[in-house]
mmCIF file of C-alpha atoms and ligand atoms in Angstrom:
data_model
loop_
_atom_site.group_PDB
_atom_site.id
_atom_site.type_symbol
_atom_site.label_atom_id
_atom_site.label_comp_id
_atom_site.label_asym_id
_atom_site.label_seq_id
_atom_site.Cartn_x
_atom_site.Cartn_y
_atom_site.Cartn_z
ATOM 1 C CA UNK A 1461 71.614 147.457 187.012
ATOM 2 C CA UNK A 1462 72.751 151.487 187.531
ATOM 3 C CA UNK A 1463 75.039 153.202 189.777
ATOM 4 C CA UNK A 1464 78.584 153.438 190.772
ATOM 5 C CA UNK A 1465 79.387 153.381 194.703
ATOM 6 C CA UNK A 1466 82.319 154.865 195.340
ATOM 7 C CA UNK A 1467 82.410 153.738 199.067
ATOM 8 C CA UNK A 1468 82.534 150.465 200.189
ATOM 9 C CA UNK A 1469 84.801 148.142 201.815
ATOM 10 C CA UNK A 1470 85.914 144.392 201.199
ATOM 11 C CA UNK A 1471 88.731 142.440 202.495
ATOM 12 C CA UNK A 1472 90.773 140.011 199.713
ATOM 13 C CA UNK A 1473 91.444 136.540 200.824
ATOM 14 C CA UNK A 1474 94.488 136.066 199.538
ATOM 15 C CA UNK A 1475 95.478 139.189 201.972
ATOM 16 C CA UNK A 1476 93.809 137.807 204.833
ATOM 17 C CA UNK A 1477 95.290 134.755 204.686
ATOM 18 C CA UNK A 1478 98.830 136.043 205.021
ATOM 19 C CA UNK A 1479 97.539 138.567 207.621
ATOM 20 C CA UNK A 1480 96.160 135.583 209.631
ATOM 21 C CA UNK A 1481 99.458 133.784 209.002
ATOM 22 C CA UNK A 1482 101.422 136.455 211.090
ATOM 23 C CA UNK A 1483 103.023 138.181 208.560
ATOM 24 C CA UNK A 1484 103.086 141.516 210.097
ATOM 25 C CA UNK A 1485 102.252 140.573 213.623
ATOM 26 C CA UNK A 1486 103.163 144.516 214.451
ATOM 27 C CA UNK A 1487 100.500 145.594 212.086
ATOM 28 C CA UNK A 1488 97.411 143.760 212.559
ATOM 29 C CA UNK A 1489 96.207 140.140 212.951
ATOM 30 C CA UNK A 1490 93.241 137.737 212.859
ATOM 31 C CA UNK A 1491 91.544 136.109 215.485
ATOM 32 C CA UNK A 1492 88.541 134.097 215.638
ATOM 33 C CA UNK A 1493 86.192 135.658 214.322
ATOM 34 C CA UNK A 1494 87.458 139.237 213.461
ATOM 35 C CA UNK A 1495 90.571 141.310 212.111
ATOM 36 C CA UNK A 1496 92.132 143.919 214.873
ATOM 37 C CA UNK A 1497 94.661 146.591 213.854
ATOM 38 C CA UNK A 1498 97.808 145.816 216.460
ATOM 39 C CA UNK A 1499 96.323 146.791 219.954
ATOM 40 C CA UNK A 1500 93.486 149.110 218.787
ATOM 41 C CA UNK A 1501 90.025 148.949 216.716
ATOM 42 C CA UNK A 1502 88.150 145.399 215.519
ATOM 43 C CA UNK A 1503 86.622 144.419 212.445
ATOM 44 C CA UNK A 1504 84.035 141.623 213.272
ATOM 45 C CA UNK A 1505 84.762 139.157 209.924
ATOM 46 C CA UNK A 1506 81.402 138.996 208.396
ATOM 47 C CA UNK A 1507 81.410 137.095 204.727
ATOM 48 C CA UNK A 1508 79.823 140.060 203.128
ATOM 49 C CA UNK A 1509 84.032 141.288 204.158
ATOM 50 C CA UNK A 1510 84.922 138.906 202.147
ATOM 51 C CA UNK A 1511 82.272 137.775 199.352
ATOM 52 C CA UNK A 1512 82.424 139.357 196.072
ATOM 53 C CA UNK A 1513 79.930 138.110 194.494
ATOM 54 C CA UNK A 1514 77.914 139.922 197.367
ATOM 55 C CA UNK A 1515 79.688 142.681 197.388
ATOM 56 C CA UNK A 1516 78.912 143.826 193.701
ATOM 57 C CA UNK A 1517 75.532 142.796 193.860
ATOM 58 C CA UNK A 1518 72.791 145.398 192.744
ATOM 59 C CA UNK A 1519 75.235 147.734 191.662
ATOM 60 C CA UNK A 1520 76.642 148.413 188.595
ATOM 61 C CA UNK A 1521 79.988 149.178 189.701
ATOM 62 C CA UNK A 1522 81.751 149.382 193.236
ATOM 63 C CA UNK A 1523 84.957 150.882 194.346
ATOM 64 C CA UNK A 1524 86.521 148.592 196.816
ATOM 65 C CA UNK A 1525 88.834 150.198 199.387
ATOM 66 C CA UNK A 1526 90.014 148.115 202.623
ATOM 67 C CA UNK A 1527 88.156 149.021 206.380
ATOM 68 C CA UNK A 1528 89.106 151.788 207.783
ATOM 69 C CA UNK A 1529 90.134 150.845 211.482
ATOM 70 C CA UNK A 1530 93.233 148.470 209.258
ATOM 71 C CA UNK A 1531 94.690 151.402 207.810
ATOM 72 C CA UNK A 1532 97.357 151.023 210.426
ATOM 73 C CA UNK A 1533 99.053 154.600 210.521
ATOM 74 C CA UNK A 1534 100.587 153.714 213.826
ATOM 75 C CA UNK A 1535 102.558 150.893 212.657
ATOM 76 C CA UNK A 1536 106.207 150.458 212.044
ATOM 77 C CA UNK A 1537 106.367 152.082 208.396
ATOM 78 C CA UNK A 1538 108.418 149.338 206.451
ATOM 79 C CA UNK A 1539 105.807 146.345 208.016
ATOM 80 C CA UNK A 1540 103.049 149.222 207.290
ATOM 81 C CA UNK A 1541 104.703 149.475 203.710
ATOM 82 C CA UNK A 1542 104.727 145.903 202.878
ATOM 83 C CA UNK A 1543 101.142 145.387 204.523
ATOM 84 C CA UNK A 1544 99.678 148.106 202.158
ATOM 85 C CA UNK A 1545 101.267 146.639 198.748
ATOM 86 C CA UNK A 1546 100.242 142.800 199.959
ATOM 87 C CA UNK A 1547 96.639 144.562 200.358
ATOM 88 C CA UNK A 1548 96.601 146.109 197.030
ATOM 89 C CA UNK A 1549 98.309 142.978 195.163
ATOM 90 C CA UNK A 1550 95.513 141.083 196.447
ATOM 91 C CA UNK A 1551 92.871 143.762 196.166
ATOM 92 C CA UNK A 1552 93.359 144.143 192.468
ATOM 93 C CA UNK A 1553 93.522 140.594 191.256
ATOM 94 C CA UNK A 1554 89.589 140.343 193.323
ATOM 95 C CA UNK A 1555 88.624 143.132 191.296
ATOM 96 C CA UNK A 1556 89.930 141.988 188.181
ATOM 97 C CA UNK A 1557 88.070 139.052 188.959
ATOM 98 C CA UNK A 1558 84.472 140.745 188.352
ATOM 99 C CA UNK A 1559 83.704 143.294 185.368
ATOM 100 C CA UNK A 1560 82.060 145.323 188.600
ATOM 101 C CA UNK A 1561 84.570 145.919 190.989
ATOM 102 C CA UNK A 1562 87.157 148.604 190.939
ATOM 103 C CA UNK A 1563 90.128 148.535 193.274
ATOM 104 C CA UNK A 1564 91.052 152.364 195.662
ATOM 105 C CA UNK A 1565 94.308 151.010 197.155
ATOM 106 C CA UNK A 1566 95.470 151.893 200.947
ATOM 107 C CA UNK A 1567 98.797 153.869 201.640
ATOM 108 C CA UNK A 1568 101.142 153.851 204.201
ATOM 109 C CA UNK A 1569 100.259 157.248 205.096
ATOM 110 C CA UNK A 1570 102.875 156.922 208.038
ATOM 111 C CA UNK A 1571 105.596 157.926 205.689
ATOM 112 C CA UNK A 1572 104.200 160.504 202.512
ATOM 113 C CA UNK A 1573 107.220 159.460 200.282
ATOM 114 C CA UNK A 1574 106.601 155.671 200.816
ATOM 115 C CA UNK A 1575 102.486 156.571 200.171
ATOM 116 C CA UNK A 1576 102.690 158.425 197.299
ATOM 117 C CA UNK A 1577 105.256 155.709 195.677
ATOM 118 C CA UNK A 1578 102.642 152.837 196.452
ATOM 119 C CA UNK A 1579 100.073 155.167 195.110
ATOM 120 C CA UNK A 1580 101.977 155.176 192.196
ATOM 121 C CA UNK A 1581 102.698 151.422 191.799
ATOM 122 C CA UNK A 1582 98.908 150.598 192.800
ATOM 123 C CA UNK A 1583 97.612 152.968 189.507
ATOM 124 C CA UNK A 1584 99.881 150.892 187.507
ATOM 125 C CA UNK A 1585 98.624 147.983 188.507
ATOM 126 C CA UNK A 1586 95.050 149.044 187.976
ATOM 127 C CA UNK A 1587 93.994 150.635 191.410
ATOM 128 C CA UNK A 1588 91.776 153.897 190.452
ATOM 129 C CA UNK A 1589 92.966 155.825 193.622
ATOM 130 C CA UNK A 1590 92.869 155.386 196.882
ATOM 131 C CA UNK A 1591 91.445 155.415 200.686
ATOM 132 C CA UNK A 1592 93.224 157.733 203.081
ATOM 133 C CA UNK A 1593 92.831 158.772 206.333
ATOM 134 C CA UNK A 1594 91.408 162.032 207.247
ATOM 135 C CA UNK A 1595 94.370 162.751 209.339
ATOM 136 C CA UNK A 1596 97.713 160.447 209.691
ATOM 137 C CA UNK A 1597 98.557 160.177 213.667
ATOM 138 C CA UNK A 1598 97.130 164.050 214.149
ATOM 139 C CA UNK A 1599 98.664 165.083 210.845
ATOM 140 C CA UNK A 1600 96.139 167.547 208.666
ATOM 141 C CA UNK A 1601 96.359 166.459 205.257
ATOM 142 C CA UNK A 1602 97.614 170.381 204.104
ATOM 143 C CA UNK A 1603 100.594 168.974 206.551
ATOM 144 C CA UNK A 1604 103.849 168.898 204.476
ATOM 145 C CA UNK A 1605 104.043 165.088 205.640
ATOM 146 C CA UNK A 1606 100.858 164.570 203.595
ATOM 147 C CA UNK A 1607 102.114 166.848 200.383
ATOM 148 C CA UNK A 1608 103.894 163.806 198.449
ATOM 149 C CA UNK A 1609 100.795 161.849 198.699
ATOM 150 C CA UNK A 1610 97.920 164.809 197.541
ATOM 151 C CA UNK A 1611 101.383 165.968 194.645
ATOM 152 C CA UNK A 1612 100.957 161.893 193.000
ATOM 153 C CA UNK A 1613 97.356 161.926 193.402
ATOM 154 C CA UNK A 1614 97.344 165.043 190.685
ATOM 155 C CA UNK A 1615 100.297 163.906 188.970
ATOM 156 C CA UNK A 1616 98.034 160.529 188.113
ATOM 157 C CA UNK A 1617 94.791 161.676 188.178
ATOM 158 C CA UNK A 1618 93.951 159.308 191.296
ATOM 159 C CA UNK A 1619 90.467 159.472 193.096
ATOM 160 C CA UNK A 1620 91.462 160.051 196.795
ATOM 161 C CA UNK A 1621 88.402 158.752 199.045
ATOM 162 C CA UNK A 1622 88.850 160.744 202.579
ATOM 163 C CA UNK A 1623 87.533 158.751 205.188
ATOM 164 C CA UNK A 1624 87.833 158.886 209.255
ATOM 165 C CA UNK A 1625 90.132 156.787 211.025
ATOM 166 C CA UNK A 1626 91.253 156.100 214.905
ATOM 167 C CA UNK A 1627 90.194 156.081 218.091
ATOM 168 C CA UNK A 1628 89.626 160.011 219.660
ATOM 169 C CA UNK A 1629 91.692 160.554 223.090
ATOM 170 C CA UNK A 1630 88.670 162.018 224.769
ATOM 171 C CA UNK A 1631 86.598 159.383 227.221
ATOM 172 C CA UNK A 1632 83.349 161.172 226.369
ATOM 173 C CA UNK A 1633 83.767 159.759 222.571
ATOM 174 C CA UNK A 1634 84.364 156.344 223.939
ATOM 175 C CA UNK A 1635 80.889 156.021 224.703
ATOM 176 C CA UNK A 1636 77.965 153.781 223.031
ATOM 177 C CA UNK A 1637 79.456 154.468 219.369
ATOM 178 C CA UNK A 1638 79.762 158.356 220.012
ATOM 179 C CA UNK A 1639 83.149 157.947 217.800
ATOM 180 C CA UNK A 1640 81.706 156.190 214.737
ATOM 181 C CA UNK A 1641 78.300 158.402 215.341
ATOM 182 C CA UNK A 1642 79.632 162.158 215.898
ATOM 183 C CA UNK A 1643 84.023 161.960 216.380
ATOM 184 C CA UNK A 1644 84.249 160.403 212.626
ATOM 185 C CA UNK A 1645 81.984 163.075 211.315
ATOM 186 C CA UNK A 1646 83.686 166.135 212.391
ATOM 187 C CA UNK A 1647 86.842 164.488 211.554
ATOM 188 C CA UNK A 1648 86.118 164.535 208.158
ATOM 189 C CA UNK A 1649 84.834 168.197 208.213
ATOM 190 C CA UNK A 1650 88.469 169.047 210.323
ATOM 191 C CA UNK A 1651 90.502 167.425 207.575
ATOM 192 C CA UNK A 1652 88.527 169.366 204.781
ATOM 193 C CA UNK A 1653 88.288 172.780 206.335
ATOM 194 C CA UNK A 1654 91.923 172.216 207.161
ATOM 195 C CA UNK A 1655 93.148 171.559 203.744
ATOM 196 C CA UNK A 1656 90.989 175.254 203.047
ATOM 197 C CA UNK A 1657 92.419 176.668 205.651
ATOM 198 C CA UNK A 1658 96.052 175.910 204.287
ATOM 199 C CA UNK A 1659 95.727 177.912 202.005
ATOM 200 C CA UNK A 1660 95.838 175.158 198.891
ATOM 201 C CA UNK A 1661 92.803 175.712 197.893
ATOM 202 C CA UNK A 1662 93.566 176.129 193.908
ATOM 203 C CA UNK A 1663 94.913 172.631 194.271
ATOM 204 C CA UNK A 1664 91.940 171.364 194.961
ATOM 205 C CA UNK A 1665 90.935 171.572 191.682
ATOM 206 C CA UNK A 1666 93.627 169.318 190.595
ATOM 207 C CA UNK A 1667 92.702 166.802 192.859
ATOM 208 C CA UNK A 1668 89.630 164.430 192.624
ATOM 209 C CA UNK A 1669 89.184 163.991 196.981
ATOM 210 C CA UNK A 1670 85.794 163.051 198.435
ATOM 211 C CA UNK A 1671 85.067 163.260 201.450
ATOM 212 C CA UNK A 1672 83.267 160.272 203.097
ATOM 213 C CA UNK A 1673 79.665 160.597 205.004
ATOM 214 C CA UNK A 1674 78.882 163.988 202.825
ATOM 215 C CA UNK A 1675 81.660 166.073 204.033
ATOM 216 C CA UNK A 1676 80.737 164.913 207.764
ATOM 217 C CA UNK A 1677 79.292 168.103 209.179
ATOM 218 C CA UNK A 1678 80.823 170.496 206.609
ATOM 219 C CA UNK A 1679 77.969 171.268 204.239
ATOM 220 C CA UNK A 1680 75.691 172.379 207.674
ATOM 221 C CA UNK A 1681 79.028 174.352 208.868
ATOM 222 C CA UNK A 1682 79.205 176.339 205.640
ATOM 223 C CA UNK A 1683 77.699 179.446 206.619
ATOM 224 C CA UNK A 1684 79.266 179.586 209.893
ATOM 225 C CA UNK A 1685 82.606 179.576 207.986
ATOM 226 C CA UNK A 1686 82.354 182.307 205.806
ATOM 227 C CA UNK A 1687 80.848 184.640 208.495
ATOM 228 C CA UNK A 1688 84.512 183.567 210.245
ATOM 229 C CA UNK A 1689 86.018 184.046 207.208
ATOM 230 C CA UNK A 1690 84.431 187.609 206.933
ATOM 231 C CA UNK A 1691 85.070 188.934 210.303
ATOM 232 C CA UNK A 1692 88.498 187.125 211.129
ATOM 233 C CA UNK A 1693 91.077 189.031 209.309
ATOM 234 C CA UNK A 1694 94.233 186.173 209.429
ATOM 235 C CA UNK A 1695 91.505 183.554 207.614
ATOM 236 C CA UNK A 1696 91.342 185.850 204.390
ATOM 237 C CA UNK A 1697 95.103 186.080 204.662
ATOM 238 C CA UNK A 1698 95.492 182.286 203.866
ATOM 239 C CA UNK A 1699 92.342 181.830 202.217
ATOM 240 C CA UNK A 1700 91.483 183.294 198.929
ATOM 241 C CA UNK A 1701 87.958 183.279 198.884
ATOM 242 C CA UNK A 1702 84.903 182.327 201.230
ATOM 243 C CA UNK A 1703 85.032 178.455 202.238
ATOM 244 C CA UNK A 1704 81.894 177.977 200.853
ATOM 245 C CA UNK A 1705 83.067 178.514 197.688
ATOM 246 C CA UNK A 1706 86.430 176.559 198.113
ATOM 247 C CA UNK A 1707 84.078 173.554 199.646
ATOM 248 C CA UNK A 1708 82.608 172.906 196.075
ATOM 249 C CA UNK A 1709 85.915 171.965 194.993
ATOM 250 C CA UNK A 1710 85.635 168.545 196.951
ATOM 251 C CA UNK A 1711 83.516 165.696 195.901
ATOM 252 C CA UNK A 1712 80.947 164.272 198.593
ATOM 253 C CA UNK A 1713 79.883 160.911 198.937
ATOM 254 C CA UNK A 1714 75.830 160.227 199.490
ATOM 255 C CA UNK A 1715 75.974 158.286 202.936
ATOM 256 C CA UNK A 1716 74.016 161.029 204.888
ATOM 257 C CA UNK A 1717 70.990 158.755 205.868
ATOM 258 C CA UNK A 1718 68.492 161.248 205.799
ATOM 259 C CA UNK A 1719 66.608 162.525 202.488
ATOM 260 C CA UNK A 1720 66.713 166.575 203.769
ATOM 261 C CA UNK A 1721 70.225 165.799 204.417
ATOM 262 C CA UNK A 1722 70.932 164.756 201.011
ATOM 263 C CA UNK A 1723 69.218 167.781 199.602
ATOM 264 C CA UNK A 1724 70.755 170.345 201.256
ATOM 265 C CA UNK A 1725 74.186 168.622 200.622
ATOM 266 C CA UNK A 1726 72.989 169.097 196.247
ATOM 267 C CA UNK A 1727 71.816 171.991 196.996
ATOM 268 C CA UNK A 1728 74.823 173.201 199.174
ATOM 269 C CA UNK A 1729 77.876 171.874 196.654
ATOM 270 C CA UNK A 1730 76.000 171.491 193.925
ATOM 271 C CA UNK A 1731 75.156 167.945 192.165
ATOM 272 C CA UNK A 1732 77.758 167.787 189.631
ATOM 273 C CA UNK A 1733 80.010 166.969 193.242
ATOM 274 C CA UNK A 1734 77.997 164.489 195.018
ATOM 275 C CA UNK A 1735 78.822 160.995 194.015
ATOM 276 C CA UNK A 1736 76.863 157.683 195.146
ATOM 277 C CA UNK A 1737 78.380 155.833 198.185
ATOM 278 C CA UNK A 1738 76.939 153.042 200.677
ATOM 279 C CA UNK A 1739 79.962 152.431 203.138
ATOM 280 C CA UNK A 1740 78.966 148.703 202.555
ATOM 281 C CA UNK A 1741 78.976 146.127 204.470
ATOM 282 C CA UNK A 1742 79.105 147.965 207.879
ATOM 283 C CA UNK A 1743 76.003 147.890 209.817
ATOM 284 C CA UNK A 1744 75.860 151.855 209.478
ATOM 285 C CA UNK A 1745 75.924 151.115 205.884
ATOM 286 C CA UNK A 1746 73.245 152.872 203.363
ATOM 287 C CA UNK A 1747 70.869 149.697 202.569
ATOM 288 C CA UNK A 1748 69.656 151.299 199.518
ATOM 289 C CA UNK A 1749 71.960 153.932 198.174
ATOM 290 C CA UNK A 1750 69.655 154.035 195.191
ATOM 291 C CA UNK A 1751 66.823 154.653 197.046
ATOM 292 C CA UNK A 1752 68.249 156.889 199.199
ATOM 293 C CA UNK A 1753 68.508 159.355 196.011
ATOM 294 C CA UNK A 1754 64.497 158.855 194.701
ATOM 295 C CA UNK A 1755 64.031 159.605 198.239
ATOM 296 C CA UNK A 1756 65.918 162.984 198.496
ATOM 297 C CA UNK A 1757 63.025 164.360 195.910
ATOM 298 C CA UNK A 1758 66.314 165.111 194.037
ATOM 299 C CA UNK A 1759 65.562 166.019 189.882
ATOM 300 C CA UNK A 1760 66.270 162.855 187.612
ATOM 301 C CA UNK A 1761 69.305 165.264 185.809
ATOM 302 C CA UNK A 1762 70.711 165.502 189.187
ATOM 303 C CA UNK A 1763 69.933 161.978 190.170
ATOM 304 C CA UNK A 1764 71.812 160.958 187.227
ATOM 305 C CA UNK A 1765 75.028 163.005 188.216
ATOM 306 C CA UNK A 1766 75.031 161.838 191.500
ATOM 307 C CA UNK A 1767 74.193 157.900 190.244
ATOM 308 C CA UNK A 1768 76.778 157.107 187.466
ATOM 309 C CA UNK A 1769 77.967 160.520 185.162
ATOM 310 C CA UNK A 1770 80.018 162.131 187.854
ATOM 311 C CA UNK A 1771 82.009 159.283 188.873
ATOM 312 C CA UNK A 1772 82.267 157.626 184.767
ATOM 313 C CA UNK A 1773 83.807 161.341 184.714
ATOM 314 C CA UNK A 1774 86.077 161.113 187.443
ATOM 315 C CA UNK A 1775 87.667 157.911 186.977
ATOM 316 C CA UNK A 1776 87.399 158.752 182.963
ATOM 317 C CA UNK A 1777 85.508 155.611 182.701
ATOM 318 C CA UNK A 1778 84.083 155.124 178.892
ATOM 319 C CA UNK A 1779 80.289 153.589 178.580
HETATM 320 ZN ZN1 ZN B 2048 83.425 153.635 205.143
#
């Protein structure tokens, strides 16, 4: 067995249980047969949620981070607080449970101190990073309500998996999945070229973020944004070299479904920053991450990056 996914989600039962026990009724709750953040997105409960066995299976080693739409950013921050650490608790004792499953806590992003404390206390307890939101209720993550969280991520050396979150405003995204298909895309891309465009860009280096669904739309935007960067003026003010450039100092996750897409995202970043992911068990999952990689017509040095050495790197993994 070969490969390390960094992206894919799985819900603890120990957590569950207390969520379905109305513990933080202003947070999120359980009903028959799914898991709703309070008044907004569903998960359907499927076992794969909740089966680790499953979950693990054909891989050699799977970061575990909770869905997305339970992030719960809107939420009251103390409930959202004691939510997040009642995830991780239980998250990290699954893990522990299997030789294959690492743990990337969640953060109550809603308040940066109280995130980058938890993000602290989950490390300790054995969490390799974390999941956050590519923007907390509109907030960019260059936002100064964000800086605590990206300032412990560097401090501990934390993996910091950016993936989309929330419902968009406008009706036409509402549509037949057009927010899962295109709004979470461009999200990502928002929250990267964002961070770039705040002019933080040597921090990047310091950080170990990757950005969910291969950047979004990013790696196809690339050239677009340095010809902005080269005939807008203010941009080069902020931003000390062409984005292209400052791109490569993200990691990218493999879940591009499409073997041209993959390519050009190697080819665009370079495979030393393109790390396996499957976004299991959703049904837009990757059903073959591994595959997905032969497919790609990538070389096997690259395909080896991109399978296991990047991400043993990253999380300073020995073996
Ligand atoms: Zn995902």
């Amino acid at each position: 067995v070969r490969g390390i996914d960094v992206h894919a989600h799985f819900l603890p039962a120990a957590w569950l249980e207390r969520v379905a026990a109305g513990e933080w009724p202003e947070v999120a709750s359980v009903g028959e047969d799914d898991v709703a953040r309070a008044g907004q997105e569903r998960v359907r409960l499927t076992k794969a949620f909740t089966d680790l066995a499953s979950a693990i299976d054909g891989l050699q080693l799977r970061l575990l981070s909770i869905p997305p739409p339970l992030m719960a950013y809107e939420a009251p921050p103390q409930a959202a607080a004691e939510y997040c650490a009642a995830f991780n608790d239980a998250l990290v004792a699954a893990a522990d449970a299997s030789e294959r499953a690492l743990a990337l806590a969640t953060l109550p992003m809603q308040d940066g101190e109280a995130a980058a404390n938890e993000l602290k206390r989950a490390r300790s307890l054995g969490c390799v990073g974390a999941q956050i939101g590519a923007h907390v209720r509109g907030h960019g993550l260059g936002d100064a309500e964000v800086r605590p969280v990206l300032r412990a991520a560097a401090e501990t050396g934390s993996l910091l998996l950016v993936h989309p979150y929330g419902q968009p405003d406008d009706v036409q995204l509402r549509r037949l999945h057009l927010q899962q298909l295109v709004a979470w895309p461009l999200q990502t891309t928002v929250a990267a070229v964002g961070l770039i465009f705040a002019g933080v860009v040597a921090e990047l280096d310091r950080l170990k973020m990757v950005l969910a669904h291969g950047g979004g739309t990013l790696p196809y935007l690339l050239g677009r944004l340095d010809r902005g960067y080269e005939v807008h003026a203010d941009i080069g003010e902020v931003v000390p070299e062409p984005p292209s450039m400052s791109a490569a100092r993200f990691y990218y996750d493999s879940v591009v479904f499409e073997p041209e897409a993959l390519r050009f995202l190697v080819r665009s970043v370079g495979a030393s920053r393109v790390l396996l992911g499957s976004d299991y068990p959703f049904p837009t999952s990757l059903p073959d991450p591994l595959a997905a990689l032969d497919e790609a017509g990538l070389g096997s040095d690259e395909i080896a990056l991109i399978t296991e050495e990047n991400a043993r790197s990253l999380l300073e993994l020995s073996r």
